[in-house]
């Protein structure tokens, strides 16, 4: 049961990170390529969270 709750929390936080990344990119809130790289890394972390959460739910 705990794994399912943790999995859903990871999915929600990953989707929130991805949504924030997409919003910041389309809002143009970055000054240099370094900022854009940081946004892409944030997106990758979001994807990892969603994947980990999905595998946690699948195992439970």
PDB file of N, CA and C in Angstrom:
ATOM      1  N   UNK A   1       0.829  -1.204   0.000  1.00  0.00           N
ATOM      2  CA  UNK A   1       0.000   0.000   0.000  1.00  0.00           C
ATOM      3  C   UNK A   1       0.872   1.265   0.000  1.00  0.00           C
ATOM      4  N   UNK A   2       1.934   1.238   0.805  1.00  0.00           N
ATOM      5  CA  UNK A   2       2.812   2.403   0.876  1.00  0.00           C
ATOM      6  C   UNK A   2       3.502   2.686  -0.441  1.00  0.00           C
ATOM      7  N   UNK A   3       3.835   1.605  -1.171  1.00  0.00           N
ATOM      8  CA  UNK A   3       4.501   1.789  -2.458  1.00  0.00           C
ATOM      9  C   UNK A   3       3.589   2.472  -3.471  1.00  0.00           C
ATOM     10  N   UNK A   4       2.294   2.152  -3.416  1.00  0.00           N
ATOM     11  CA  UNK A   4       1.366   2.789  -4.355  1.00  0.00           C
ATOM     12  C   UNK A   4       1.254   4.283  -4.075  1.00  0.00           C
ATOM     13  N   UNK A   5       1.144   4.640  -2.794  1.00  0.00           N
ATOM     14  CA  UNK A   5       1.034   6.058  -2.434  1.00  0.00           C
ATOM     15  C   UNK A   5       2.308   6.792  -2.824  1.00  0.00           C
ATOM     16  N   UNK A   6       3.463   6.189  -2.529  1.00  0.00           N
ATOM     17  CA  UNK A   6       4.741   6.795  -2.891  1.00  0.00           C
ATOM     18  C   UNK A   6       4.862   6.920  -4.410  1.00  0.00           C
ATOM     19  N   UNK A   7       4.413   5.906  -5.127  1.00  0.00           N
ATOM     20  CA  UNK A   7       4.453   5.951  -6.585  1.00  0.00           C
ATOM     21  C   UNK A   7       3.617   7.083  -7.145  1.00  0.00           C
ATOM     22  N   UNK A   8       2.405   7.242  -6.617  1.00  0.00           N
ATOM     23  CA  UNK A   8       1.544   8.326  -7.095  1.00  0.00           C
ATOM     24  C   UNK A   8       2.136   9.687  -6.751  1.00  0.00           C
ATOM     25  N   UNK A   9       2.748   9.810  -5.572  1.00  0.00           N
ATOM     26  CA  UNK A   9       3.387  11.079  -5.208  1.00  0.00           C
ATOM     27  C   UNK A   9       4.542  11.398  -6.155  1.00  0.00           C
ATOM     28  N   UNK A  10       5.303  10.369  -6.527  1.00  0.00           N
ATOM     29  CA  UNK A  10       6.401  10.591  -7.471  1.00  0.00           C
ATOM     30  C   UNK A  10       5.873  11.002  -8.837  1.00  0.00           C
ATOM     31  N   UNK A  11       4.796  10.376  -9.280  1.00  0.00           N
ATOM     32  CA  UNK A  11       4.216  10.738 -10.582  1.00  0.00           C
ATOM     33  C   UNK A  11       3.712  12.184 -10.549  1.00  0.00           C
ATOM     34  N   UNK A  12       3.017  12.549  -9.477  1.00  0.00           N
ATOM     35  CA  UNK A  12       2.482  13.911  -9.374  1.00  0.00           C
ATOM     36  C   UNK A  12       3.615  14.939  -9.353  1.00  0.00           C
ATOM     37  N   UNK A  13       4.664  14.662  -8.573  1.00  0.00           N
ATOM     38  CA  UNK A  13       5.765  15.621  -8.510  1.00  0.00           C
ATOM     39  C   UNK A  13       6.519  15.682  -9.843  1.00  0.00           C
ATOM     40  N   UNK A  14       6.658  14.548 -10.522  1.00  0.00           N
ATOM     41  CA  UNK A  14       7.311  14.548 -11.830  1.00  0.00           C
ATOM     42  C   UNK A  14       6.528  15.339 -12.860  1.00  0.00           C
ATOM     43  N   UNK A  15       5.218  15.169 -12.868  1.00  0.00           N
ATOM     44  CA  UNK A  15       4.377  15.917 -13.808  1.00  0.00           C
ATOM     45  C   UNK A  15       4.423  17.409 -13.485  1.00  0.00           C
ATOM     46  N   UNK A  16       4.459  17.737 -12.195  1.00  0.00           N
ATOM     47  CA  UNK A  16       4.553  19.151 -11.810  1.00  0.00           C
ATOM     48  C   UNK A  16       5.877  19.756 -12.286  1.00  0.00           C
ATOM     49  N   UNK A  17       6.970  18.997 -12.154  1.00  0.00           N
ATOM     50  CA  UNK A  17       8.266  19.486 -12.640  1.00  0.00           C
ATOM     51  C   UNK A  17       8.245  19.693 -14.149  1.00  0.00           C
ATOM     52  N   UNK A  18       7.643  18.743 -14.871  1.00  0.00           N
ATOM     53  CA  UNK A  18       7.566  18.874 -16.326  1.00  0.00           C
ATOM     54  C   UNK A  18       6.711  20.073 -16.735  1.00  0.00           C
ATOM     55  N   UNK A  19       5.598  20.271 -16.033  1.00  0.00           N
ATOM     56  CA  UNK A  19       4.725  21.400 -16.347  1.00  0.00           C
ATOM     57  C   UNK A  19       5.448  22.724 -16.081  1.00  0.00           C
ATOM     58  N   UNK A  20       6.190  22.786 -14.989  1.00  0.00           N
ATOM     59  CA  UNK A  20       6.947  23.995 -14.671  1.00  0.00           C
ATOM     60  C   UNK A  20       8.003  24.258 -15.735  1.00  0.00           C
ATOM     61  N   UNK A  21       8.676  23.204 -16.182  1.00  0.00           N
ATOM     62  CA  UNK A  21       9.701  23.353 -17.208  1.00  0.00           C
ATOM     63  C   UNK A  21       9.100  23.871 -18.505  1.00  0.00           C
ATOM     64  N   UNK A  22       7.994  23.287 -18.938  1.00  0.00           N
ATOM     65  CA  UNK A  22       7.345  23.713 -20.184  1.00  0.00           C
ATOM     66  C   UNK A  22       6.872  25.162 -20.069  1.00  0.00           C
ATOM     67  N   UNK A  23       6.303  25.514 -18.911  1.00  0.00           N
ATOM     68  CA  UNK A  23       5.839  26.895 -18.710  1.00  0.00           C
ATOM     69  C   UNK A  23       7.004  27.879 -18.794  1.00  0.00           C
ATOM     70  N   UNK A  24       8.112  27.567 -18.118  1.00  0.00           N
ATOM     71  CA  UNK A  24       9.246  28.493 -18.118  1.00  0.00           C
ATOM     72  C   UNK A  24       9.877  28.625 -19.499  1.00  0.00           C
ATOM     73  N   UNK A  25       9.924  27.537 -20.253  1.00  0.00           N
ATOM     74  CA  UNK A  25      10.495  27.616 -21.600  1.00  0.00           C
ATOM     75  C   UNK A  25       9.613  28.471 -22.502  1.00  0.00           C
ATOM     76  N   UNK A  26       8.299  28.255 -22.449  1.00  0.00           N
ATOM     77  CA  UNK A  26       7.422  29.020 -23.328  1.00  0.00           C
ATOM     78  C   UNK A  26       7.223  30.448 -22.851  1.00  0.00           C
ATOM     79  N   UNK A  27       7.443  30.702 -21.552  1.00  0.00           N
ATOM     80  CA  UNK A  27       7.362  32.073 -21.057  1.00  0.00           C
ATOM     81  C   UNK A  27       8.622  32.851 -21.423  1.00  0.00           C
ATOM     82  N   UNK A  28       9.662  32.129 -21.866  1.00  0.00           N
ATOM     83  CA  UNK A  28      10.903  32.790 -22.244  1.00  0.00           C
ATOM     84  C   UNK A  28      11.662  33.310 -21.039  1.00  0.00           C
ATOM     85  N   UNK A  29      11.545  32.620 -19.908  1.00  0.00           N
ATOM     86  CA  UNK A  29      12.143  33.101 -18.666  1.00  0.00           C
ATOM     87  C   UNK A  29      13.555  32.546 -18.473  1.00  0.00           C
ATOM     88  N   UNK A  30      14.339  32.554 -19.524  1.00  0.00           N
ATOM     89  CA  UNK A  30      15.729  32.128 -19.411  1.00  0.00           C
ATOM     90  C   UNK A  30      16.590  33.106 -20.195  1.00  0.00           C
ATOM     91  N   UNK A  31      17.764  33.411 -19.651  1.00  0.00           N
ATOM     92  CA  UNK A  31      18.617  34.413 -20.283  1.00  0.00           C
ATOM     93  C   UNK A  31      19.701  33.810 -21.159  1.00  0.00           C
ATOM     94  N   UNK A  32      20.124  32.602 -20.849  1.00  0.00           N
ATOM     95  CA  UNK A  32      21.244  32.037 -21.598  1.00  0.00           C
ATOM     96  C   UNK A  32      21.006  30.551 -21.838  1.00  0.00           C
ATOM     97  N   UNK A  33      21.931  29.949 -22.559  1.00  0.00           N
ATOM     98  CA  UNK A  33      21.813  28.514 -22.823  1.00  0.00           C
ATOM     99  C   UNK A  33      22.016  27.705 -21.542  1.00  0.00           C
ATOM    100  N   UNK A  34      22.747  28.272 -20.574  1.00  0.00           N
ATOM    101  CA  UNK A  34      22.935  27.570 -19.295  1.00  0.00           C
ATOM    102  C   UNK A  34      21.606  27.423 -18.583  1.00  0.00           C
ATOM    103  N   UNK A  35      20.801  28.496 -18.588  1.00  0.00           N
ATOM    104  CA  UNK A  35      19.474  28.407 -17.966  1.00  0.00           C
ATOM    105  C   UNK A  35      18.617  27.375 -18.681  1.00  0.00           C
ATOM    106  N   UNK A  36      18.708  27.341 -20.000  1.00  0.00           N
ATOM    107  CA  UNK A  36      17.931  26.376 -20.768  1.00  0.00           C
ATOM    108  C   UNK A  36      18.375  24.958 -20.449  1.00  0.00           C
ATOM    109  N   UNK A  37      19.677  24.756 -20.272  1.00  0.00           N
ATOM    110  CA  UNK A  37      20.197  23.441 -19.902  1.00  0.00           C
ATOM    111  C   UNK A  37      19.669  23.022 -18.532  1.00  0.00           C
ATOM    112  N   UNK A  38      19.630  23.963 -17.581  1.00  0.00           N
ATOM    113  CA  UNK A  38      19.083  23.659 -16.256  1.00  0.00           C
ATOM    114  C   UNK A  38      17.612  23.258 -16.366  1.00  0.00           C
ATOM    115  N   UNK A  39      16.865  23.938 -17.231  1.00  0.00           N
ATOM    116  CA  UNK A  39      15.455  23.587 -17.419  1.00  0.00           C
ATOM    117  C   UNK A  39      15.317  22.187 -18.006  1.00  0.00           C
ATOM    118  N   UNK A  40      16.202  21.831 -18.932  1.00  0.00           N
ATOM    119  CA  UNK A  40      16.138  20.492 -19.526  1.00  0.00           C
ATOM    120  C   UNK A  40      16.480  19.423 -18.493  1.00  0.00           C
ATOM    121  N   UNK A  41      17.449  19.710 -17.623  1.00  0.00           N
ATOM    122  CA  UNK A  41      17.795  18.757 -16.562  1.00  0.00           C
ATOM    123  C   UNK A  41      16.606  18.589 -15.615  1.00  0.00           C
ATOM    124  N   UNK A  42      15.924  19.693 -15.306  1.00  0.00           N
ATOM    125  CA  UNK A  42      14.730  19.614 -14.468  1.00  0.00           C
ATOM    126  C   UNK A  42      13.682  18.724 -15.124  1.00  0.00           C
ATOM    127  N   UNK A  43      13.518  18.867 -16.436  1.00  0.00           N
ATOM    128  CA  UNK A  43      12.576  18.024 -17.164  1.00  0.00           C
ATOM    129  C   UNK A  43      12.957  16.557 -17.104  1.00  0.00           C
ATOM    130  N   UNK A  44      14.258  16.270 -17.218  1.00  0.00           N
ATOM    131  CA  UNK A  44      14.714  14.881 -17.133  1.00  0.00           C
ATOM    132  C   UNK A  44      14.438  14.300 -15.752  1.00  0.00           C
ATOM    133  N   UNK A  45      14.648  15.111 -14.709  1.00  0.00           N
ATOM    134  CA  UNK A  45      14.346  14.649 -13.357  1.00  0.00           C
ATOM    135  C   UNK A  45      12.857  14.350 -13.228  1.00  0.00           C
ATOM    136  N   UNK A  46      12.019  15.195 -13.842  1.00  0.00           N
ATOM    137  CA  UNK A  46      10.582  14.949 -13.828  1.00  0.00           C
ATOM    138  C   UNK A  46      10.225  13.641 -14.511  1.00  0.00           C
ATOM    139  N   UNK A  47      10.861  13.364 -15.637  1.00  0.00           N
ATOM    140  CA  UNK A  47      10.598  12.114 -16.356  1.00  0.00           C
ATOM    141  C   UNK A  47      11.028  10.917 -15.514  1.00  0.00           C
ATOM    142  N   UNK A  48      12.180  11.028 -14.836  1.00  0.00           N
ATOM    143  CA  UNK A  48      12.661   9.944 -13.966  1.00  0.00           C
ATOM    144  C   UNK A  48      11.675   9.709 -12.830  1.00  0.00           C
ATOM    145  N   UNK A  49      11.160  10.791 -12.233  1.00  0.00           N
ATOM    146  CA  UNK A  49      10.183  10.650 -11.140  1.00  0.00           C
ATOM    147  C   UNK A  49       8.941   9.915 -11.628  1.00  0.00           C
ATOM    148  N   UNK A  50       8.438  10.298 -12.802  1.00  0.00           N
ATOM    149  CA  UNK A  50       7.234   9.654 -13.333  1.00  0.00           C
ATOM    150  C   UNK A  50       7.497   8.169 -13.595  1.00  0.00           C
ATOM    151  N   UNK A  51       8.662   7.866 -14.162  1.00  0.00           N
ATOM    152  CA  UNK A  51       9.006   6.471 -14.446  1.00  0.00           C
ATOM    153  C   UNK A  51       9.145   5.654 -13.161  1.00  0.00           C
ATOM    154  N   UNK A  52       9.828   6.225 -12.168  1.00  0.00           N
ATOM    155  CA  UNK A  52       9.994   5.510 -10.893  1.00  0.00           C
ATOM    156  C   UNK A  52       8.644   5.295 -10.217  1.00  0.00           C
ATOM    157  N   UNK A  53       7.790   6.310 -10.269  1.00  0.00           N
ATOM    158  CA  UNK A  53       6.473   6.180  -9.658  1.00  0.00           C
ATOM    159  C   UNK A  53       5.639   5.120 -10.348  1.00  0.00           C
ATOM    160  N   UNK A  54       5.708   5.094 -11.679  1.00  0.00           N
ATOM    161  CA  UNK A  54       4.929   4.102 -12.423  1.00  0.00           C
ATOM    162  C   UNK A  54       5.417   2.688 -12.123  1.00  0.00           C
ATOM    163  N   UNK A  55       6.729   2.502 -12.022  1.00  0.00           N
ATOM    164  CA  UNK A  55       7.234   1.162 -11.714  1.00  0.00           C
ATOM    165  C   UNK A  55       6.906   0.769 -10.285  1.00  0.00           C
ATOM    166  N   UNK A  56       6.875   1.746  -9.379  1.00  0.00           N
ATOM    167  CA  UNK A  56       6.500   1.457  -7.996  1.00  0.00           C
ATOM    168  C   UNK A  56       5.056   1.024  -7.882  1.00  0.00           C
ATOM    169  N   UNK A  57       4.176   1.659  -8.653  1.00  0.00           N
ATOM    170  CA  UNK A  57       2.754   1.287  -8.638  1.00  0.00           C
ATOM    171  C   UNK A  57       2.573  -0.093  -9.263  1.00  0.00           C
ATOM    172  N   UNK A  58       3.335  -0.359 -10.328  1.00  0.00           N
ATOM    173  CA  UNK A  58       3.215  -1.642 -11.021  1.00  0.00           C
ATOM    174  C   UNK A  58       3.648  -2.795 -10.120  1.00  0.00           C
ATOM    175  N   UNK A  59       4.688  -2.570  -9.312  1.00  0.00           N
ATOM    176  CA  UNK A  59       5.176  -3.619  -8.424  1.00  0.00           C
ATOM    177  C   UNK A  59       4.221  -3.884  -7.267  1.00  0.00           C
ATOM    178  N   UNK A  60       3.543  -2.833  -6.807  1.00  0.00           N
ATOM    179  CA  UNK A  60       2.687  -2.970  -5.622  1.00  0.00           C
ATOM    180  C   UNK A  60       1.426  -3.764  -5.917  1.00  0.00           C
TER     181      UNK A  60
END
